Amino acid sequence: MTEAQISADPQVPIIRITRDFKAAPAQLLRAHTDPELYARWVGPNRLTTRIDYWDARRGGSWRFTNIEDDQEYSFYGSFHEITDDRIVQTFTWEGMPDSVSLETMSFEDLGNGVTRLHAQSLVDSFEGRDAWLSSGMEVGVNDGYAKLDGLLAADEV
């Protein structure tokens, strides 16, 4: 439906992402917690995703690997809270294991079959936040959400 709005908080090292989807909140929750679905949409178009393990529950953990040709990039974290309209988890890139972000996602029902996703990632420093923002993360966010739009339109979520 739209591109994600990505912004940096000037006072706290937080990245905020907002995006509307033609979906119910339950569909977005499922897309973020079902490992088979998640692997189909997350990340840039040039990558494939392999789920290494995935336990979507309070106290559960996860790990996935993005694959591009002969290169692999792995990420891992823990689920801290999963409710009908909110996910709280940690997120770490194995290439920088000392840099852990705390991610909070919420799903706001706007009515008429539209849900607004609100996501924020609290990182350990302004430098870390700025490195994320300059990494090209918007390509992965927007490519991934466009793939998710396709799955939603095809009624696969």
Short mmCIF file of N, CA and C in Angstrom, two decimals:
data_model
loop_
_atom_site.label_atom_id
_atom_site.label_comp_id
_atom_site.label_asym_id
_atom_site.label_seq_id
_atom_site.Cartn_x
_atom_site.Cartn_y
_atom_site.Cartn_z
N MET A 1 0.83 -1.20 0.00
CA MET A 1 0.00 0.00 0.00
C MET A 1 0.87 1.26 0.00
N THR A 2 1.86 1.32 0.85
CA THR A 2 2.72 2.50 0.94
C THR A 2 4.13 2.06 1.29
N GLU A 3 5.06 2.99 1.18
CA GLU A 3 6.40 2.72 1.70
C GLU A 3 6.39 2.96 3.20
N ALA A 4 7.29 2.31 3.88
CA ALA A 4 7.42 2.50 5.32
C ALA A 4 7.98 3.88 5.61
N GLN A 5 7.49 4.47 6.67
CA GLN A 5 8.05 5.73 7.16
C GLN A 5 9.09 5.35 8.21
N ILE A 6 10.35 5.71 7.99
CA ILE A 6 11.45 5.37 8.89
C ILE A 6 12.03 6.67 9.44
N SER A 7 12.12 6.75 10.76
CA SER A 7 12.64 7.98 11.36
C SER A 7 13.53 7.64 12.56
N ALA A 8 14.41 8.60 12.85
CA ALA A 8 15.30 8.49 14.01
C ALA A 8 14.85 9.48 15.07
N ASP A 9 14.75 9.02 16.29
CA ASP A 9 14.40 9.90 17.40
C ASP A 9 15.62 10.77 17.72
N PRO A 10 15.45 12.08 17.84
CA PRO A 10 16.61 12.94 18.11
C PRO A 10 17.11 12.86 19.56
N GLN A 11 16.29 12.35 20.47
CA GLN A 11 16.65 12.34 21.89
C GLN A 11 17.14 10.99 22.41
N VAL A 12 16.71 9.92 21.75
CA VAL A 12 16.99 8.55 22.21
C VAL A 12 17.44 7.75 20.99
N PRO A 13 18.38 6.81 21.13
CA PRO A 13 18.83 6.04 19.96
C PRO A 13 17.79 5.00 19.50
N ILE A 14 16.71 5.50 18.97
CA ILE A 14 15.59 4.66 18.52
C ILE A 14 15.33 4.92 17.05
N ILE A 15 15.05 3.85 16.33
CA ILE A 15 14.55 3.93 14.96
C ILE A 15 13.07 3.56 15.02
N ARG A 16 12.24 4.37 14.40
CA ARG A 16 10.80 4.09 14.35
C ARG A 16 10.39 3.82 12.90
N ILE A 17 9.55 2.81 12.73
CA ILE A 17 9.02 2.44 11.42
C ILE A 17 7.50 2.37 11.54
N THR A 18 6.82 2.99 10.59
CA THR A 18 5.36 2.94 10.55
C THR A 18 4.96 2.57 9.12
N ARG A 19 3.99 1.66 9.02
CA ARG A 19 3.52 1.26 7.68
C ARG A 19 2.12 0.71 7.79
N ASP A 20 1.26 1.04 6.83
CA ASP A 20 -0.10 0.53 6.77
C ASP A 20 -0.16 -0.68 5.85
N PHE A 21 -1.01 -1.64 6.24
CA PHE A 21 -1.23 -2.86 5.46
C PHE A 21 -2.72 -3.09 5.30
N LYS A 22 -3.11 -3.64 4.16
CA LYS A 22 -4.48 -4.08 3.97
C LYS A 22 -4.58 -5.48 4.57
N ALA A 23 -4.80 -5.49 5.90
CA ALA A 23 -4.78 -6.75 6.66
C ALA A 23 -5.39 -6.50 8.03
N ALA A 24 -5.77 -7.58 8.67
CA ALA A 24 -6.20 -7.53 10.06
C ALA A 24 -4.97 -7.63 10.96
N PRO A 25 -5.05 -7.10 12.17
CA PRO A 25 -3.92 -7.24 13.09
C PRO A 25 -3.47 -8.69 13.27
N ALA A 26 -4.42 -9.62 13.32
CA ALA A 26 -4.07 -11.04 13.50
C ALA A 26 -3.22 -11.56 12.34
N GLN A 27 -3.47 -11.06 11.13
CA GLN A 27 -2.67 -11.48 9.99
C GLN A 27 -1.23 -10.97 10.11
N LEU A 28 -1.05 -9.73 10.55
CA LEU A 28 0.30 -9.21 10.72
C LEU A 28 1.03 -9.92 11.85
N LEU A 29 0.31 -10.23 12.92
CA LEU A 29 0.93 -10.99 14.01
C LEU A 29 1.40 -12.34 13.50
N ARG A 30 0.56 -13.03 12.75
CA ARG A 30 0.93 -14.33 12.20
C ARG A 30 2.14 -14.22 11.26
N ALA A 31 2.17 -13.19 10.42
CA ALA A 31 3.28 -13.00 9.48
C ALA A 31 4.60 -12.80 10.21
N HIS A 32 4.55 -12.26 11.44
CA HIS A 32 5.76 -12.01 12.21
C HIS A 32 6.11 -13.15 13.17
N THR A 33 5.21 -14.10 13.37
CA THR A 33 5.48 -15.18 14.33
C THR A 33 5.51 -16.57 13.71
N ASP A 34 4.96 -16.75 12.52
CA ASP A 34 4.99 -18.05 11.84
C ASP A 34 6.29 -18.12 11.04
N PRO A 35 7.19 -19.04 11.38
CA PRO A 35 8.51 -19.05 10.73
C PRO A 35 8.45 -19.27 9.22
N GLU A 36 7.55 -20.10 8.74
CA GLU A 36 7.46 -20.34 7.30
C GLU A 36 7.02 -19.09 6.56
N LEU A 37 6.05 -18.38 7.12
CA LEU A 37 5.62 -17.12 6.50
C LEU A 37 6.72 -16.07 6.58
N TYR A 38 7.33 -15.93 7.74
CA TYR A 38 8.36 -14.91 7.94
C TYR A 38 9.49 -15.07 6.92
N ALA A 39 9.92 -16.29 6.70
CA ALA A 39 11.01 -16.55 5.76
C ALA A 39 10.64 -16.16 4.33
N ARG A 40 9.36 -16.15 4.01
CA ARG A 40 8.93 -15.84 2.65
C ARG A 40 8.93 -14.34 2.35
N TRP A 41 8.88 -13.50 3.38
CA TRP A 41 8.76 -12.08 3.09
C TRP A 41 9.87 -11.21 3.66
N VAL A 42 10.57 -11.63 4.66
CA VAL A 42 11.51 -10.72 5.32
C VAL A 42 12.72 -10.39 4.44
N GLY A 43 13.13 -9.14 4.46
CA GLY A 43 14.38 -8.73 3.86
C GLY A 43 14.34 -8.35 2.40
N PRO A 44 15.51 -7.93 1.90
CA PRO A 44 15.64 -7.48 0.51
C PRO A 44 15.31 -8.59 -0.48
N ASN A 45 14.88 -8.20 -1.65
CA ASN A 45 14.51 -9.16 -2.70
C ASN A 45 15.69 -10.04 -3.13
N ARG A 46 16.90 -9.55 -3.02
CA ARG A 46 18.07 -10.30 -3.51
C ARG A 46 18.48 -11.43 -2.57
N LEU A 47 17.86 -11.52 -1.39
CA LEU A 47 18.23 -12.53 -0.40
C LEU A 47 17.16 -13.60 -0.27
N THR A 48 17.59 -14.78 0.15
CA THR A 48 16.65 -15.79 0.63
C THR A 48 16.88 -15.94 2.12
N THR A 49 15.89 -16.44 2.81
CA THR A 49 15.98 -16.57 4.27
C THR A 49 15.76 -18.01 4.67
N ARG A 50 16.64 -18.48 5.55
CA ARG A 50 16.52 -19.82 6.14
C ARG A 50 16.27 -19.63 7.64
N ILE A 51 15.23 -20.25 8.13
CA ILE A 51 14.96 -20.22 9.57
C ILE A 51 15.78 -21.35 10.20
N ASP A 52 16.65 -20.98 11.13
CA ASP A 52 17.49 -21.96 11.80
C ASP A 52 16.78 -22.55 13.02
N TYR A 53 16.12 -21.71 13.79
CA TYR A 53 15.18 -22.16 14.83
C TYR A 53 14.25 -21.01 15.14
N TRP A 54 13.07 -21.35 15.66
CA TRP A 54 12.03 -20.34 15.85
C TRP A 54 11.04 -20.83 16.89
N ASP A 55 10.98 -20.20 18.03
CA ASP A 55 10.07 -20.56 19.10
C ASP A 55 9.33 -19.29 19.54
N ALA A 56 8.27 -18.96 18.82
CA ALA A 56 7.55 -17.70 19.01
C ALA A 56 6.61 -17.79 20.21
N ARG A 57 7.19 -17.57 21.37
CA ARG A 57 6.43 -17.52 22.63
C ARG A 57 7.26 -16.72 23.62
N ARG A 58 6.62 -16.25 24.69
CA ARG A 58 7.36 -15.53 25.73
C ARG A 58 8.50 -16.43 26.22
N GLY A 59 9.71 -15.91 26.15
CA GLY A 59 10.88 -16.68 26.58
C GLY A 59 11.48 -17.53 25.48
N GLY A 60 10.84 -17.58 24.31
CA GLY A 60 11.36 -18.35 23.20
C GLY A 60 12.47 -17.59 22.48
N SER A 61 13.20 -18.31 21.66
CA SER A 61 14.29 -17.68 20.91
C SER A 61 14.15 -17.98 19.42
N TRP A 62 14.95 -17.27 18.64
CA TRP A 62 14.88 -17.43 17.20
C TRP A 62 16.25 -17.15 16.60
N ARG A 63 16.45 -17.68 15.41
CA ARG A 63 17.65 -17.40 14.61
C ARG A 63 17.30 -17.64 13.16
N PHE A 64 17.68 -16.70 12.30
CA PHE A 64 17.52 -16.91 10.87
C PHE A 64 18.77 -16.45 10.16
N THR A 65 18.94 -16.94 8.93
CA THR A 65 20.10 -16.61 8.11
C THR A 65 19.62 -16.10 6.77
N ASN A 66 20.15 -14.95 6.38
CA ASN A 66 19.93 -14.42 5.03
C ASN A 66 21.05 -14.92 4.14
N ILE A 67 20.69 -15.35 2.94
CA ILE A 67 21.66 -15.94 2.01
C ILE A 67 21.64 -15.15 0.70
N GLU A 68 22.82 -14.76 0.26
CA GLU A 68 22.99 -14.08 -1.01
C GLU A 68 24.20 -14.70 -1.70
N ASP A 69 23.93 -15.46 -2.76
CA ASP A 69 24.98 -16.20 -3.46
C ASP A 69 25.71 -17.10 -2.45
N ASP A 70 27.00 -16.87 -2.23
CA ASP A 70 27.75 -17.72 -1.29
C ASP A 70 27.98 -17.05 0.06
N GLN A 71 27.28 -15.93 0.32
CA GLN A 71 27.42 -15.23 1.59
C GLN A 71 26.20 -15.47 2.46
N GLU A 72 26.45 -15.58 3.77
CA GLU A 72 25.38 -15.77 4.73
C GLU A 72 25.51 -14.74 5.85
N TYR A 73 24.37 -14.21 6.31
CA TYR A 73 24.31 -13.25 7.40
C TYR A 73 23.26 -13.75 8.37
N SER A 74 23.66 -14.02 9.61
CA SER A 74 22.72 -14.59 10.57
C SER A 74 22.36 -13.58 11.65
N PHE A 75 21.12 -13.72 12.14
CA PHE A 75 20.55 -12.85 13.15
C PHE A 75 19.87 -13.73 14.19
N TYR A 76 19.82 -13.26 15.43
CA TYR A 76 19.17 -14.05 16.47
C TYR A 76 18.58 -13.13 17.53
N GLY A 77 17.73 -13.70 18.37
CA GLY A 77 17.14 -12.93 19.45
C GLY A 77 16.22 -13.77 20.29
N SER A 78 15.51 -13.09 21.19
CA SER A 78 14.58 -13.73 22.10
C SER A 78 13.24 -13.00 22.05
N PHE A 79 12.18 -13.77 22.13
CA PHE A 79 10.85 -13.19 22.24
C PHE A 79 10.59 -12.91 23.72
N HIS A 80 10.21 -11.67 24.03
CA HIS A 80 9.93 -11.30 25.42
C HIS A 80 8.44 -11.21 25.68
N GLU A 81 7.68 -10.84 24.67
CA GLU A 81 6.23 -10.74 24.83
C GLU A 81 5.57 -10.90 23.46
N ILE A 82 4.51 -11.69 23.42
CA ILE A 82 3.68 -11.80 22.22
C ILE A 82 2.23 -11.78 22.68
N THR A 83 1.51 -10.75 22.25
CA THR A 83 0.08 -10.67 22.54
C THR A 83 -0.66 -10.53 21.20
N ASP A 84 -1.95 -10.34 21.25
CA ASP A 84 -2.73 -10.22 20.02
C ASP A 84 -2.32 -9.01 19.18
N ASP A 85 -1.76 -7.98 19.81
CA ASP A 85 -1.45 -6.76 19.06
C ASP A 85 -0.05 -6.21 19.33
N ARG A 86 0.85 -7.05 19.87
CA ARG A 86 2.18 -6.54 20.22
C ARG A 86 3.21 -7.66 20.30
N ILE A 87 4.42 -7.35 19.82
CA ILE A 87 5.56 -8.26 19.94
C ILE A 87 6.73 -7.46 20.49
N VAL A 88 7.38 -8.00 21.51
CA VAL A 88 8.61 -7.41 22.04
C VAL A 88 9.68 -8.49 21.93
N GLN A 89 10.81 -8.12 21.31
CA GLN A 89 11.88 -9.09 21.10
C GLN A 89 13.23 -8.38 21.05
N THR A 90 14.28 -9.16 21.21
CA THR A 90 15.61 -8.62 20.96
C THR A 90 16.03 -9.02 19.55
N PHE A 91 17.03 -8.29 19.03
CA PHE A 91 17.50 -8.52 17.67
C PHE A 91 19.00 -8.27 17.66
N THR A 92 19.76 -9.27 17.19
CA THR A 92 21.22 -9.14 17.13
C THR A 92 21.71 -9.71 15.80
N TRP A 93 22.58 -8.97 15.14
CA TRP A 93 23.30 -9.47 13.97
C TRP A 93 24.56 -10.15 14.48
N GLU A 94 24.79 -11.39 14.05
CA GLU A 94 25.95 -12.12 14.54
C GLU A 94 27.27 -11.45 14.20
N GLY A 95 27.28 -10.60 13.17
CA GLY A 95 28.49 -9.86 12.83
C GLY A 95 28.86 -8.81 13.87
N MET A 96 27.90 -8.41 14.68
CA MET A 96 28.13 -7.45 15.77
C MET A 96 27.41 -7.95 17.02
N PRO A 97 27.90 -9.04 17.63
CA PRO A 97 27.17 -9.68 18.72
C PRO A 97 27.03 -8.84 19.99
N ASP A 98 27.82 -7.78 20.13
CA ASP A 98 27.70 -6.94 21.33
C ASP A 98 26.66 -5.85 21.16
N SER A 99 26.06 -5.75 19.99
CA SER A 99 25.07 -4.71 19.71
C SER A 99 23.69 -5.35 19.64
N VAL A 100 22.94 -5.25 20.71
CA VAL A 100 21.61 -5.85 20.80
C VAL A 100 20.58 -4.74 20.77
N SER A 101 19.55 -4.89 19.95
CA SER A 101 18.46 -3.91 19.96
C SER A 101 17.23 -4.55 20.61
N LEU A 102 16.43 -3.69 21.23
CA LEU A 102 15.15 -4.10 21.78
C LEU A 102 14.08 -3.58 20.84
N GLU A 103 13.32 -4.51 20.26
CA GLU A 103 12.31 -4.16 19.27
C GLU A 103 10.91 -4.35 19.82
N THR A 104 10.08 -3.36 19.58
CA THR A 104 8.68 -3.43 19.96
C THR A 104 7.84 -3.14 18.73
N MET A 105 6.92 -4.04 18.42
CA MET A 105 5.99 -3.87 17.31
C MET A 105 4.58 -3.89 17.85
N SER A 106 3.76 -3.00 17.34
CA SER A 106 2.35 -3.05 17.69
C SER A 106 1.53 -2.92 16.41
N PHE A 107 0.33 -3.47 16.46
CA PHE A 107 -0.55 -3.54 15.31
C PHE A 107 -1.84 -2.79 15.66
N GLU A 108 -2.05 -1.65 15.00
CA GLU A 108 -3.19 -0.79 15.28
C GLU A 108 -4.26 -0.98 14.21
N ASP A 109 -5.43 -1.44 14.63
CA ASP A 109 -6.55 -1.64 13.70
C ASP A 109 -7.15 -0.28 13.36
N LEU A 110 -7.03 0.13 12.10
CA LEU A 110 -7.57 1.42 11.66
C LEU A 110 -8.99 1.30 11.12
N GLY A 111 -9.51 0.07 11.06
CA GLY A 111 -10.83 -0.15 10.49
C GLY A 111 -10.75 -0.33 8.99
N ASN A 112 -11.84 -0.76 8.41
CA ASN A 112 -11.93 -0.98 6.96
C ASN A 112 -10.85 -1.91 6.43
N GLY A 113 -10.42 -2.88 7.24
CA GLY A 113 -9.45 -3.86 6.80
C GLY A 113 -8.02 -3.35 6.70
N VAL A 114 -7.71 -2.26 7.39
CA VAL A 114 -6.37 -1.69 7.35
C VAL A 114 -5.78 -1.71 8.76
N THR A 115 -4.53 -2.14 8.85
CA THR A 115 -3.80 -2.15 10.12
C THR A 115 -2.50 -1.39 9.96
N ARG A 116 -2.22 -0.55 10.94
CA ARG A 116 -0.96 0.20 10.95
C ARG A 116 0.03 -0.52 11.87
N LEU A 117 1.19 -0.84 11.29
CA LEU A 117 2.28 -1.43 12.05
C LEU A 117 3.14 -0.29 12.59
N HIS A 118 3.39 -0.32 13.88
CA HIS A 118 4.31 0.60 14.53
C HIS A 118 5.46 -0.25 15.06
N ALA A 119 6.68 0.07 14.66
CA ALA A 119 7.84 -0.68 15.15
C ALA A 119 8.88 0.32 15.64
N GLN A 120 9.55 -0.06 16.71
CA GLN A 120 10.67 0.75 17.15
C GLN A 120 11.79 -0.16 17.60
N SER A 121 13.01 0.26 17.28
CA SER A 121 14.21 -0.48 17.66
C SER A 121 15.08 0.44 18.49
N LEU A 122 15.25 0.08 19.76
CA LEU A 122 16.12 0.82 20.66
C LEU A 122 17.50 0.18 20.59
N VAL A 123 18.49 0.94 20.12
CA VAL A 123 19.85 0.41 20.00
C VAL A 123 20.72 1.01 21.09
N ASP A 124 21.96 0.54 21.20
CA ASP A 124 22.81 0.88 22.34
C ASP A 124 23.48 2.24 22.27
N SER A 125 23.44 2.90 21.11
CA SER A 125 24.10 4.20 20.99
C SER A 125 23.55 4.94 19.77
N PHE A 126 23.78 6.25 19.74
CA PHE A 126 23.41 7.03 18.56
C PHE A 126 24.24 6.60 17.36
N GLU A 127 25.51 6.24 17.60
CA GLU A 127 26.36 5.77 16.52
C GLU A 127 25.82 4.48 15.92
N GLY A 128 25.39 3.57 16.79
CA GLY A 128 24.80 2.32 16.32
C GLY A 128 23.53 2.56 15.53
N ARG A 129 22.70 3.45 16.04
CA ARG A 129 21.46 3.80 15.33
C ARG A 129 21.77 4.37 13.95
N ASP A 130 22.72 5.30 13.90
CA ASP A 130 23.06 5.94 12.63
C ASP A 130 23.69 4.95 11.65
N ALA A 131 24.44 3.98 12.18
CA ALA A 131 25.01 2.94 11.31
C ALA A 131 23.89 2.10 10.68
N TRP A 132 22.86 1.76 11.47
CA TRP A 132 21.71 1.03 10.92
C TRP A 132 21.07 1.84 9.81
N LEU A 133 20.83 3.12 10.09
CA LEU A 133 20.13 3.97 9.12
C LEU A 133 20.93 4.14 7.83
N SER A 134 22.25 4.16 7.92
CA SER A 134 23.07 4.35 6.72
C SER A 134 23.41 3.03 6.03
N SER A 135 22.95 1.91 6.59
CA SER A 135 23.28 0.59 6.04
C SER A 135 22.45 0.21 4.83
N GLY A 136 21.43 0.99 4.52
CA GLY A 136 20.51 0.62 3.45
C GLY A 136 19.34 -0.19 3.97
N MET A 137 19.10 -0.15 5.27
CA MET A 137 18.03 -0.94 5.88
C MET A 137 16.67 -0.66 5.25
N GLU A 138 16.47 0.55 4.71
CA GLU A 138 15.16 0.89 4.14
C GLU A 138 14.85 0.00 2.94
N VAL A 139 15.86 -0.49 2.23
CA VAL A 139 15.63 -1.39 1.10
C VAL A 139 15.04 -2.70 1.60
N GLY A 140 15.66 -3.26 2.64
CA GLY A 140 15.15 -4.51 3.21
C GLY A 140 13.76 -4.36 3.80
N VAL A 141 13.54 -3.25 4.50
CA VAL A 141 12.22 -3.00 5.08
C VAL A 141 11.16 -2.90 3.99
N ASN A 142 11.41 -2.05 2.99
CA ASN A 142 10.40 -1.84 1.95
C ASN A 142 10.24 -3.03 1.02
N ASP A 143 11.34 -3.70 0.65
CA ASP A 143 11.21 -4.93 -0.15
C ASP A 143 10.42 -5.98 0.61
N GLY A 144 10.76 -6.17 1.88
CA GLY A 144 10.08 -7.18 2.68
C GLY A 144 8.60 -6.90 2.83
N TYR A 145 8.26 -5.66 3.15
CA TYR A 145 6.85 -5.33 3.33
C TYR A 145 6.08 -5.42 2.01
N ALA A 146 6.72 -5.14 0.89
CA ALA A 146 6.06 -5.31 -0.41
C ALA A 146 5.77 -6.80 -0.65
N LYS A 147 6.73 -7.68 -0.29
CA LYS A 147 6.48 -9.12 -0.41
C LYS A 147 5.35 -9.55 0.51
N LEU A 148 5.31 -8.98 1.72
CA LEU A 148 4.21 -9.28 2.64
C LEU A 148 2.88 -8.82 2.07
N ASP A 149 2.85 -7.65 1.43
CA ASP A 149 1.62 -7.20 0.75
C ASP A 149 1.14 -8.25 -0.24
N GLY A 150 2.08 -8.82 -1.00
CA GLY A 150 1.72 -9.85 -1.98
C GLY A 150 1.13 -11.08 -1.33
N LEU A 151 1.70 -11.52 -0.23
CA LEU A 151 1.17 -12.69 0.48
C LEU A 151 -0.22 -12.40 1.03
N LEU A 152 -0.40 -11.19 1.55
CA LEU A 152 -1.72 -10.81 2.07
C LEU A 152 -2.76 -10.75 0.96
N ALA A 153 -2.39 -10.17 -0.19
CA ALA A 153 -3.32 -10.05 -1.31
C ALA A 153 -3.70 -11.43 -1.85
N ALA A 154 -2.78 -12.37 -1.78
CA ALA A 154 -3.04 -13.73 -2.26
C ALA A 154 -3.72 -14.59 -1.20
N ASP A 155 -4.06 -13.96 -0.06
CA ASP A 155 -4.73 -14.66 1.05
C ASP A 155 -3.89 -15.83 1.57
N GLU A 156 -2.56 -15.63 1.63
CA GLU A 156 -1.67 -16.68 2.12
C GLU A 156 -1.24 -16.46 3.56
N VAL A 157 -1.78 -15.42 4.20
CA VAL A 157 -1.46 -15.14 5.60
C VAL A 157 -2.73 -15.26 6.42
#
